[in-house]
Amino acid sequence: MSLHEDLVHKGSAANKGLKSLVQVLNSANEETQEYAASVLADLFSTRQDICDSLATDEIVHPCMKLLTSKAQDVATQSARALGALSRPTKSKTANKMAYIAAADVKPLIKLTKTSLIGAAETAVSALANLLSDSHIAAEALAEDFVSALTRVLGDGTSEGKKNASRALYQLLQYFPVGDVLIRNSQCRFAVLSLVDSLNAMTMGTTDAADTLEVVALLCRTKKGINLSYPLWSALAKSPSSLEPLVRCLAEGPPALQDKSIEILSRLCGEQPVLLSDLLVARSSSIGSLANRTMNSTSLEVRVGGAALLTCSVKEHKQQSLDVLDQSGCLTPLVEALVEMVKRNTRCTSLEVEVSAPRAFIERTAFQEGKEFDVPDPATILGGTVALWLLSILSSCLLKNTITIMEAGGLEVLSDKLASYASNPQAELEDTEGIWISALLLAILFQDENVVLSPETMCIIPSLALLLRSEEVINRYFAAQAMASLVCSGSKEINLVIANSGAIAGLITLIGYMESDMPNLFALSKEFSLGQNPGQVILETLFEIEDVRVGSAARKSIPLLVDLLKPIPDRPGAPPIAVQLLTRIADGSDTNKLIMGEAGALDALTKYLSLSPQDSTEADICELLRILFGHQDLIRYEASLSSLNQLIAVLRLGSKNARFSAARALHQIFYAETVRDSELARQAVQPLVDMLSAASESEQEAALVSLIKLTSGNTSKEAIMTDVEGNPLESLYKILLSASSLELKRNAAQLCFILFGISKFRSNPLASECIQPLISLMQSDSCAALESGICAFERLLYDEQHVELAAAYDIVDLLVGLISGRNHLIIEASVCALIKLGKDCTPRKLDMVKAGVIDNCLEELPLVSSSLCSSIAELFRILTNNNAIARSSDAAKIVEPLFMVLLRPDFILWGQHSALQALVNILEKPQSLATLKLTPSQVIEPLISFLESPSQAIQQLGTELLTHLLAQEHFKQDITTKSAVVPLVQLAGIGILNLQQTAIKALEKISSSWPKAVADAGGIFELAKVIIQDDPHPPHVVWESAALVLSNVLRFNAEYYFKVPIIVLVKMLHSTLESTITVALNALIVHERSDPLSVEQMTEAGAIDALLDLLRSHQCEEASGRLLEALFNNVRVREMKVSKSAIAPLAQYLLDPQTRSESGRLLATLALGDLSQHEGHARASDSVSACRALVSLLEDQPTEDMKMVAICALQNFVMRSRTNRRAVAEAGGILVIQELLLSPNADVAVQAALLIKFLFSNHTLQEYVSNELIRSLTGALKSGGEGAQEAVLDTLCLLKHSWSTMPIEIAKSQSMIAAEAIPILQMLMKTCPPSFHERADNLLHCLPGCLTVTIKRGNNLKQAMGATNAFCRLTIGNGPPRQTKVVSHSTSPEWKEAFTWAFDVPPKGQKLHIICKSKNTFGKTTLGRVTIQIDKVVTEGVYSGLFSLNHDSNKDGSSRTLEIEIIWTNMISNEDSI
């Protein structure tokens, strides 16, 4: 083998041989060329040492020339030679053939695209060495060299793939990836092919480094216009492609390891499990990762290594930790990771950039069109991956926790959290690192040694601020850290947490379920953390008394109340909120009130309505019980809603829930409004059902609730009536059982309530309760005794139980209980004795014998009014027995009872019993004789009882007074005279027997002493009787009272004004005419004196009463006068009752029994008043009024009545078409048309107006008759100006209807109306201008006749011959008319009249007259005249001399005709025009 010097030295044999070989390349023989090129290629391939020296133009150019050879083998060998010659060496990697132009490589590029893969591979290899030249690279890219390159990557040999990889690397040095690899598929293929090529490469070689460099470059490429996904994802989708990269990591040098880490770390999110499996399979790779994480100078590599370690440890915890521990890397790795976190928190500009939020970086990268070298997401987070790995390592081994603390990890985390909390731009920092920091703290704080660190207290404020973060994950893991602290059990730390403001943030975490945050819950579980840290912390804090009553708890209440409302994202929040609120509320009235103000009652009620779980229902009910323990809260409106839901729980809830609900109901029933509500009744049945529960606590809860609900009011007790089942059975069992005395007491108390209801008293079990109740009455417990005696007394309401109870010989027991300070026991004992003593003389005697009177009299001055009443009732029962009433014991009762009667608080029942007892005693003469009290001491209190609201008391008082007045000295005493006034007062109260007696007495004396009755207030008292409605006094009493009052009013008219108007109106209903007359006179006086009184009369029903009087023909004139006065008032007419008076008034007018003319007139006036109201005039009853008024007019009434009736009809018909037709149908038109010609001008005018109103609006055309029109014409002729105006309006109205009538009828009516033409023409001349338009309008529509009279001619001479004149007349197209011929006269007299009849007056037509002379030789025209005939229609007559016009009249003399034109209604037999 020749030496290097020989081959490159010019002139040497070796050099000459080489040149000869090069010259052979120019041979024309292709085989020779191929052989020579092959030899050169082999030489350059084996002797790389000579390539740098021989790469000259004289060698390269021939090789380049052969590239264009048609023989592919020649071109291939030439390319192989060029490739070997241009291959870079270690000493020199620059282009050795810089003199090769870009255009020269086109043949080489073309060769890369040949179909033979070997040739293409050779060309790619040669071209790869030349691409270091940017121009050649550009040319190759332009010629689509990349497609050939990727083909070699896929199908070539390992050497070819290596060269293709090198070529791709060279291209990417100059051009963006998107320009080189322009399709997704091309990019993906390139990445996978390059990675696959690593399998054939030796680690540590340049080729392997270049290939990894290309792969790393491609993986850094972001998505863009040409790439729909990042290229590293191609590796994720091809798991087998990762093995070569892991091998590089495990076996390669550090540089190769760094590139592998850079690539693999990008797959941590996509293939964490696969990566972990591969890394663990090559355990040395884990050591490599630890080593590079600790020692690499690249932040990206350190973070990527940490990310890969995280995958490995996470999936294969124990194996990875064993490798790290055995390699001695674990502790240094932890320290290095802490240092990474520390450097990341002390941000430089670079670190700020890499610490930006992931979303921001990704958004920028994907939305902009330019290339952007996106590092792995893990590197974006900076120290976050280190934190994550530290979290995993510390959760696995306790010693790692200590290592982190000793390495300053707590200080680093504290600084990181404090920086985040204080930085206003925190959203731009490493937000994921924040929550991972909190996670790491949660793990570290599980170690007691870490908790005791001084840095712990500094971290708490930062965690509290982190709880305010908008990110749930930040708040969640901050809470986890605090939960670890709270679980340490240090009260000092707990108080610091409570006062740090963390509670509000913790509340925001309450209620999230695992399904809502599966990742967070899974993460917590993975690190052995609790899943509900917020709940754990709050429950622990609120167990501390200082926290529960402090401001932190108070501030948390509104937030917790808000959680009671269903939150879709936090379904578990309400139950936890209930538990926490229960802890806060218990024992703190302030907290309860705050909860009420925050809407807790509403929220809890709504929550209950959603049917939560059983345990939650019980918790809610318990919380409601606690809240309702505050008296202010039970008065909230929301308590009623809560009541509804608590009842629902009682019915459907679990055992514990029902128990809690019953206890809550007991509290809420303290509110009277709740107890009185209808809803409260619904609680009874479920509470009764609870009485049969096995648990005493449940029975106790149900009992106290039922007692609170039903006690204190018989109406409330009655709600037990409809209860299903038999509650007595449960109560009886309790009373007989060995239950606690307290439970029995409550059972007896409920028995007391039930025994107030006859249904339960009649139950067979009620009688069974007597014996246990008597046993309870003998108890030493005052409370139990009280409940027992009260229930026992109630049970005695039924006589059957009285006899059963009497069998137990309990009189002495009960009499003995009437002593002591417990007045309730005394009262119940007295009441029981009352029931036992009724209708049983032996028991009464036993009671007296046992000293009951003495015991009662001893208690009487000291006890309450209620107990006084019971004792008085007992005395009444006892004195009903004559023997006892006559006894000396009864005599002891009299004076004390009179003293008791003087008590102002003595109730009516007690008064009745005391009075009856006194009557029982004092009706015995011997008892009355021994009475030592003075009349004033006796009568004065009795007079007060005469004024009692109780009829029985008044009766007894009167009866007792009667007995007392049997004594002479009582009659003579002046005090007795004061009984007169009560007599008047008794007349006004509803005690029927006393009232009737008093009023009858007043009836007898009122005529003689009316003033005394008035002065005693008789007017007022009697008025009350008269207006009393419910109940209405008997008619005899009422009439008597009305008569007494009328006697008083008749005495002095001034008393009219002391009687209420309603009373006077009521008196109109009397059957006595004298009473009615006085009442009417009084009402009329009121009306005249006070116009406003008419409204009061109307409201009191005066209209109906007056109408009734008219119907019955009583006091017709006075009734009619008052009725008219009422309806004359506008406000009265506005009232509804006025409308209903129309029909009765009409009926009154039609009633044949009505004889009073003044009454008829006043009734008509009343109708006229009512007709002024538009609504009344339109009412349906107005039809009957119209008919009645027409009937009235037919009866030939007085002129005044005519006027009133016509005016009323005007109002009725003016406002209603129905009324117009009613008048017409009743024959009103005929009646009224007769009145048109009335000699009374006013009547005629009003009749004309009525006709006008009847036919207004073109109504009633069918009632228009010739007689009516004739009457109207007559009224027009003879009526006054007012009548004429109304007739004109009517005729104008009728004129419009002719066009709608049959022609014959219309013509007939118009012919009759034409009779008015003369008067119309006269009106045009004599009446005011206001008539002219209507008259003229009529004149121009009525048919008439035009009469033209040719009287004479003047100066009709002509130049030649005699004048034999005649005239010819024409109008329009009608036939001419001609006068006779007057011979031989220049002043002929014709006096001939010609008439034309017109159906419609001519308008715009002219009369043409031609005057001629008839001669032998013909006719000569003497002249013409034309006359406009419109004017004559209005004026009637138009006459004068009319000049003849003719051209032959040369002498200038005037020829005239004397003509008269008349327009009239007189129609001849002439043809009409």
PDB file of N, CA, C and O in Angstrom, residues 643 647 650-651 665 669 679-688 706 709:
ATOM      1  N   LEU A 643     -91.593  24.115  60.059  1.00  0.00           N
ATOM      2  CA  LEU A 643     -92.582  23.230  60.658  1.00  0.00           C
ATOM      3  C   LEU A 643     -93.083  22.202  59.646  1.00  0.00           C
ATOM      4  O   LEU A 643     -93.210  21.011  59.948  1.00  0.00           O
ATOM      5  N   ILE A 647     -92.523  18.104  60.006  1.00  0.00           N
ATOM      6  CA  ILE A 647     -93.650  17.165  60.002  1.00  0.00           C
ATOM      7  C   ILE A 647     -93.425  16.075  58.965  1.00  0.00           C
ATOM      8  O   ILE A 647     -93.713  14.895  59.203  1.00  0.00           O
ATOM      9  N   LEU A 650     -91.151  13.620  60.384  1.00  0.00           N
ATOM     10  CA  LEU A 650     -91.861  12.764  61.342  1.00  0.00           C
ATOM     11  C   LEU A 650     -92.570  11.612  60.636  1.00  0.00           C
ATOM     12  O   LEU A 650     -92.664  10.501  61.150  1.00  0.00           O
ATOM     13  N   ARG A 651     -93.063  11.896  59.459  1.00  0.00           N
ATOM     14  CA  ARG A 651     -93.828  10.883  58.743  1.00  0.00           C
ATOM     15  C   ARG A 651     -92.937   9.880  58.016  1.00  0.00           C
ATOM     16  O   ARG A 651     -93.216   8.683  58.006  1.00  0.00           O
ATOM     17  N   LEU A 665     -89.670  20.172  67.113  1.00  0.00           N
ATOM     18  CA  LEU A 665     -91.052  20.651  67.171  1.00  0.00           C
ATOM     19  C   LEU A 665     -91.393  21.166  68.563  1.00  0.00           C
ATOM     20  O   LEU A 665     -92.129  22.146  68.716  1.00  0.00           O
ATOM     21  N   PHE A 669     -92.823  24.915  68.965  1.00  0.00           N
ATOM     22  CA  PHE A 669     -94.183  25.115  69.461  1.00  0.00           C
ATOM     23  C   PHE A 669     -94.256  26.126  70.592  1.00  0.00           C
ATOM     24  O   PHE A 669     -95.342  26.431  71.076  1.00  0.00           O
ATOM     25  N   LEU A 679    -101.023  24.391  59.857  1.00  0.00           N
ATOM     26  CA  LEU A 679     -99.988  23.415  59.553  1.00  0.00           C
ATOM     27  C   LEU A 679     -99.599  22.599  60.775  1.00  0.00           C
ATOM     28  O   LEU A 679     -99.260  21.420  60.681  1.00  0.00           O
ATOM     29  N   ALA A 680     -99.641  23.237  61.951  1.00  0.00           N
ATOM     30  CA  ALA A 680     -99.228  22.545  63.164  1.00  0.00           C
ATOM     31  C   ALA A 680    -100.090  21.316  63.432  1.00  0.00           C
ATOM     32  O   ALA A 680     -99.632  20.337  64.032  1.00  0.00           O
ATOM     33  N   ARG A 681    -101.327  21.369  62.973  1.00  0.00           N
ATOM     34  CA  ARG A 681    -102.215  20.219  63.195  1.00  0.00           C
ATOM     35  C   ARG A 681    -101.674  18.950  62.541  1.00  0.00           C
ATOM     36  O   ARG A 681    -101.938  17.836  63.006  1.00  0.00           O
ATOM     37  N   GLN A 682    -100.938  19.139  61.452  1.00  0.00           N
ATOM     38  CA  GLN A 682    -100.448  17.968  60.735  1.00  0.00           C
ATOM     39  C   GLN A 682     -99.362  17.216  61.493  1.00  0.00           C
ATOM     40  O   GLN A 682     -99.003  16.097  61.122  1.00  0.00           O
ATOM     41  N   ALA A 683     -98.829  17.845  62.542  1.00  0.00           N
ATOM     42  CA  ALA A 683     -97.784  17.179  63.317  1.00  0.00           C
ATOM     43  C   ALA A 683     -98.361  16.200  64.321  1.00  0.00           C
ATOM     44  O   ALA A 683     -97.642  15.360  64.862  1.00  0.00           O
ATOM     45  N   VAL A 684     -99.635  16.303  64.587  1.00  0.00           N
ATOM     46  CA  VAL A 684    -100.225  15.523  65.675  1.00  0.00           C
ATOM     47  C   VAL A 684    -100.124  14.022  65.408  1.00  0.00           C
ATOM     48  O   VAL A 684     -99.663  13.249  66.258  1.00  0.00           O
ATOM     49  N   GLN A 685    -100.568  13.598  64.227  1.00  0.00           N
ATOM     50  CA  GLN A 685    -100.618  12.162  63.947  1.00  0.00           C
ATOM     51  C   GLN A 685     -99.251  11.496  64.055  1.00  0.00           C
ATOM     52  O   GLN A 685     -99.105  10.488  64.757  1.00  0.00           O
ATOM     53  N   PRO A 686     -98.227  12.018  63.396  1.00  0.00           N
ATOM     54  CA  PRO A 686     -96.923  11.341  63.537  1.00  0.00           C
ATOM     55  C   PRO A 686     -96.380  11.378  64.958  1.00  0.00           C
ATOM     56  O   PRO A 686     -95.704  10.445  65.393  1.00  0.00           O
ATOM     57  N   LEU A 687     -96.678  12.440  65.703  1.00  0.00           N
ATOM     58  CA  LEU A 687     -96.228  12.488  67.097  1.00  0.00           C
ATOM     59  C   LEU A 687     -96.961  11.440  67.928  1.00  0.00           C
ATOM     60  O   LEU A 687     -96.373  10.787  68.793  1.00  0.00           O
ATOM     61  N   VAL A 688     -98.238  11.302  67.674  1.00  0.00           N
ATOM     62  CA  VAL A 688     -99.005  10.266  68.381  1.00  0.00           C
ATOM     63  C   VAL A 688     -98.458   8.883  68.053  1.00  0.00           C
ATOM     64  O   VAL A 688     -98.360   8.007  68.928  1.00  0.00           O
ATOM     65  N   LEU A 706     -96.338  17.208  71.859  1.00  0.00           N
ATOM     66  CA  LEU A 706     -97.803  17.214  71.816  1.00  0.00           C
ATOM     67  C   LEU A 706     -98.382  18.111  72.901  1.00  0.00           C
ATOM     68  O   LEU A 706     -99.354  18.832  72.680  1.00  0.00           O
ATOM     69  N   LEU A 709     -97.935  21.706  71.943  1.00  0.00           N
ATOM     70  CA  LEU A 709     -98.792  22.070  70.822  1.00  0.00           C
ATOM     71  C   LEU A 709    -100.243  22.245  71.250  1.00  0.00           C
ATOM     72  O   LEU A 709    -100.924  23.176  70.821  1.00  0.00           O
TER      73      LEU A 709
END
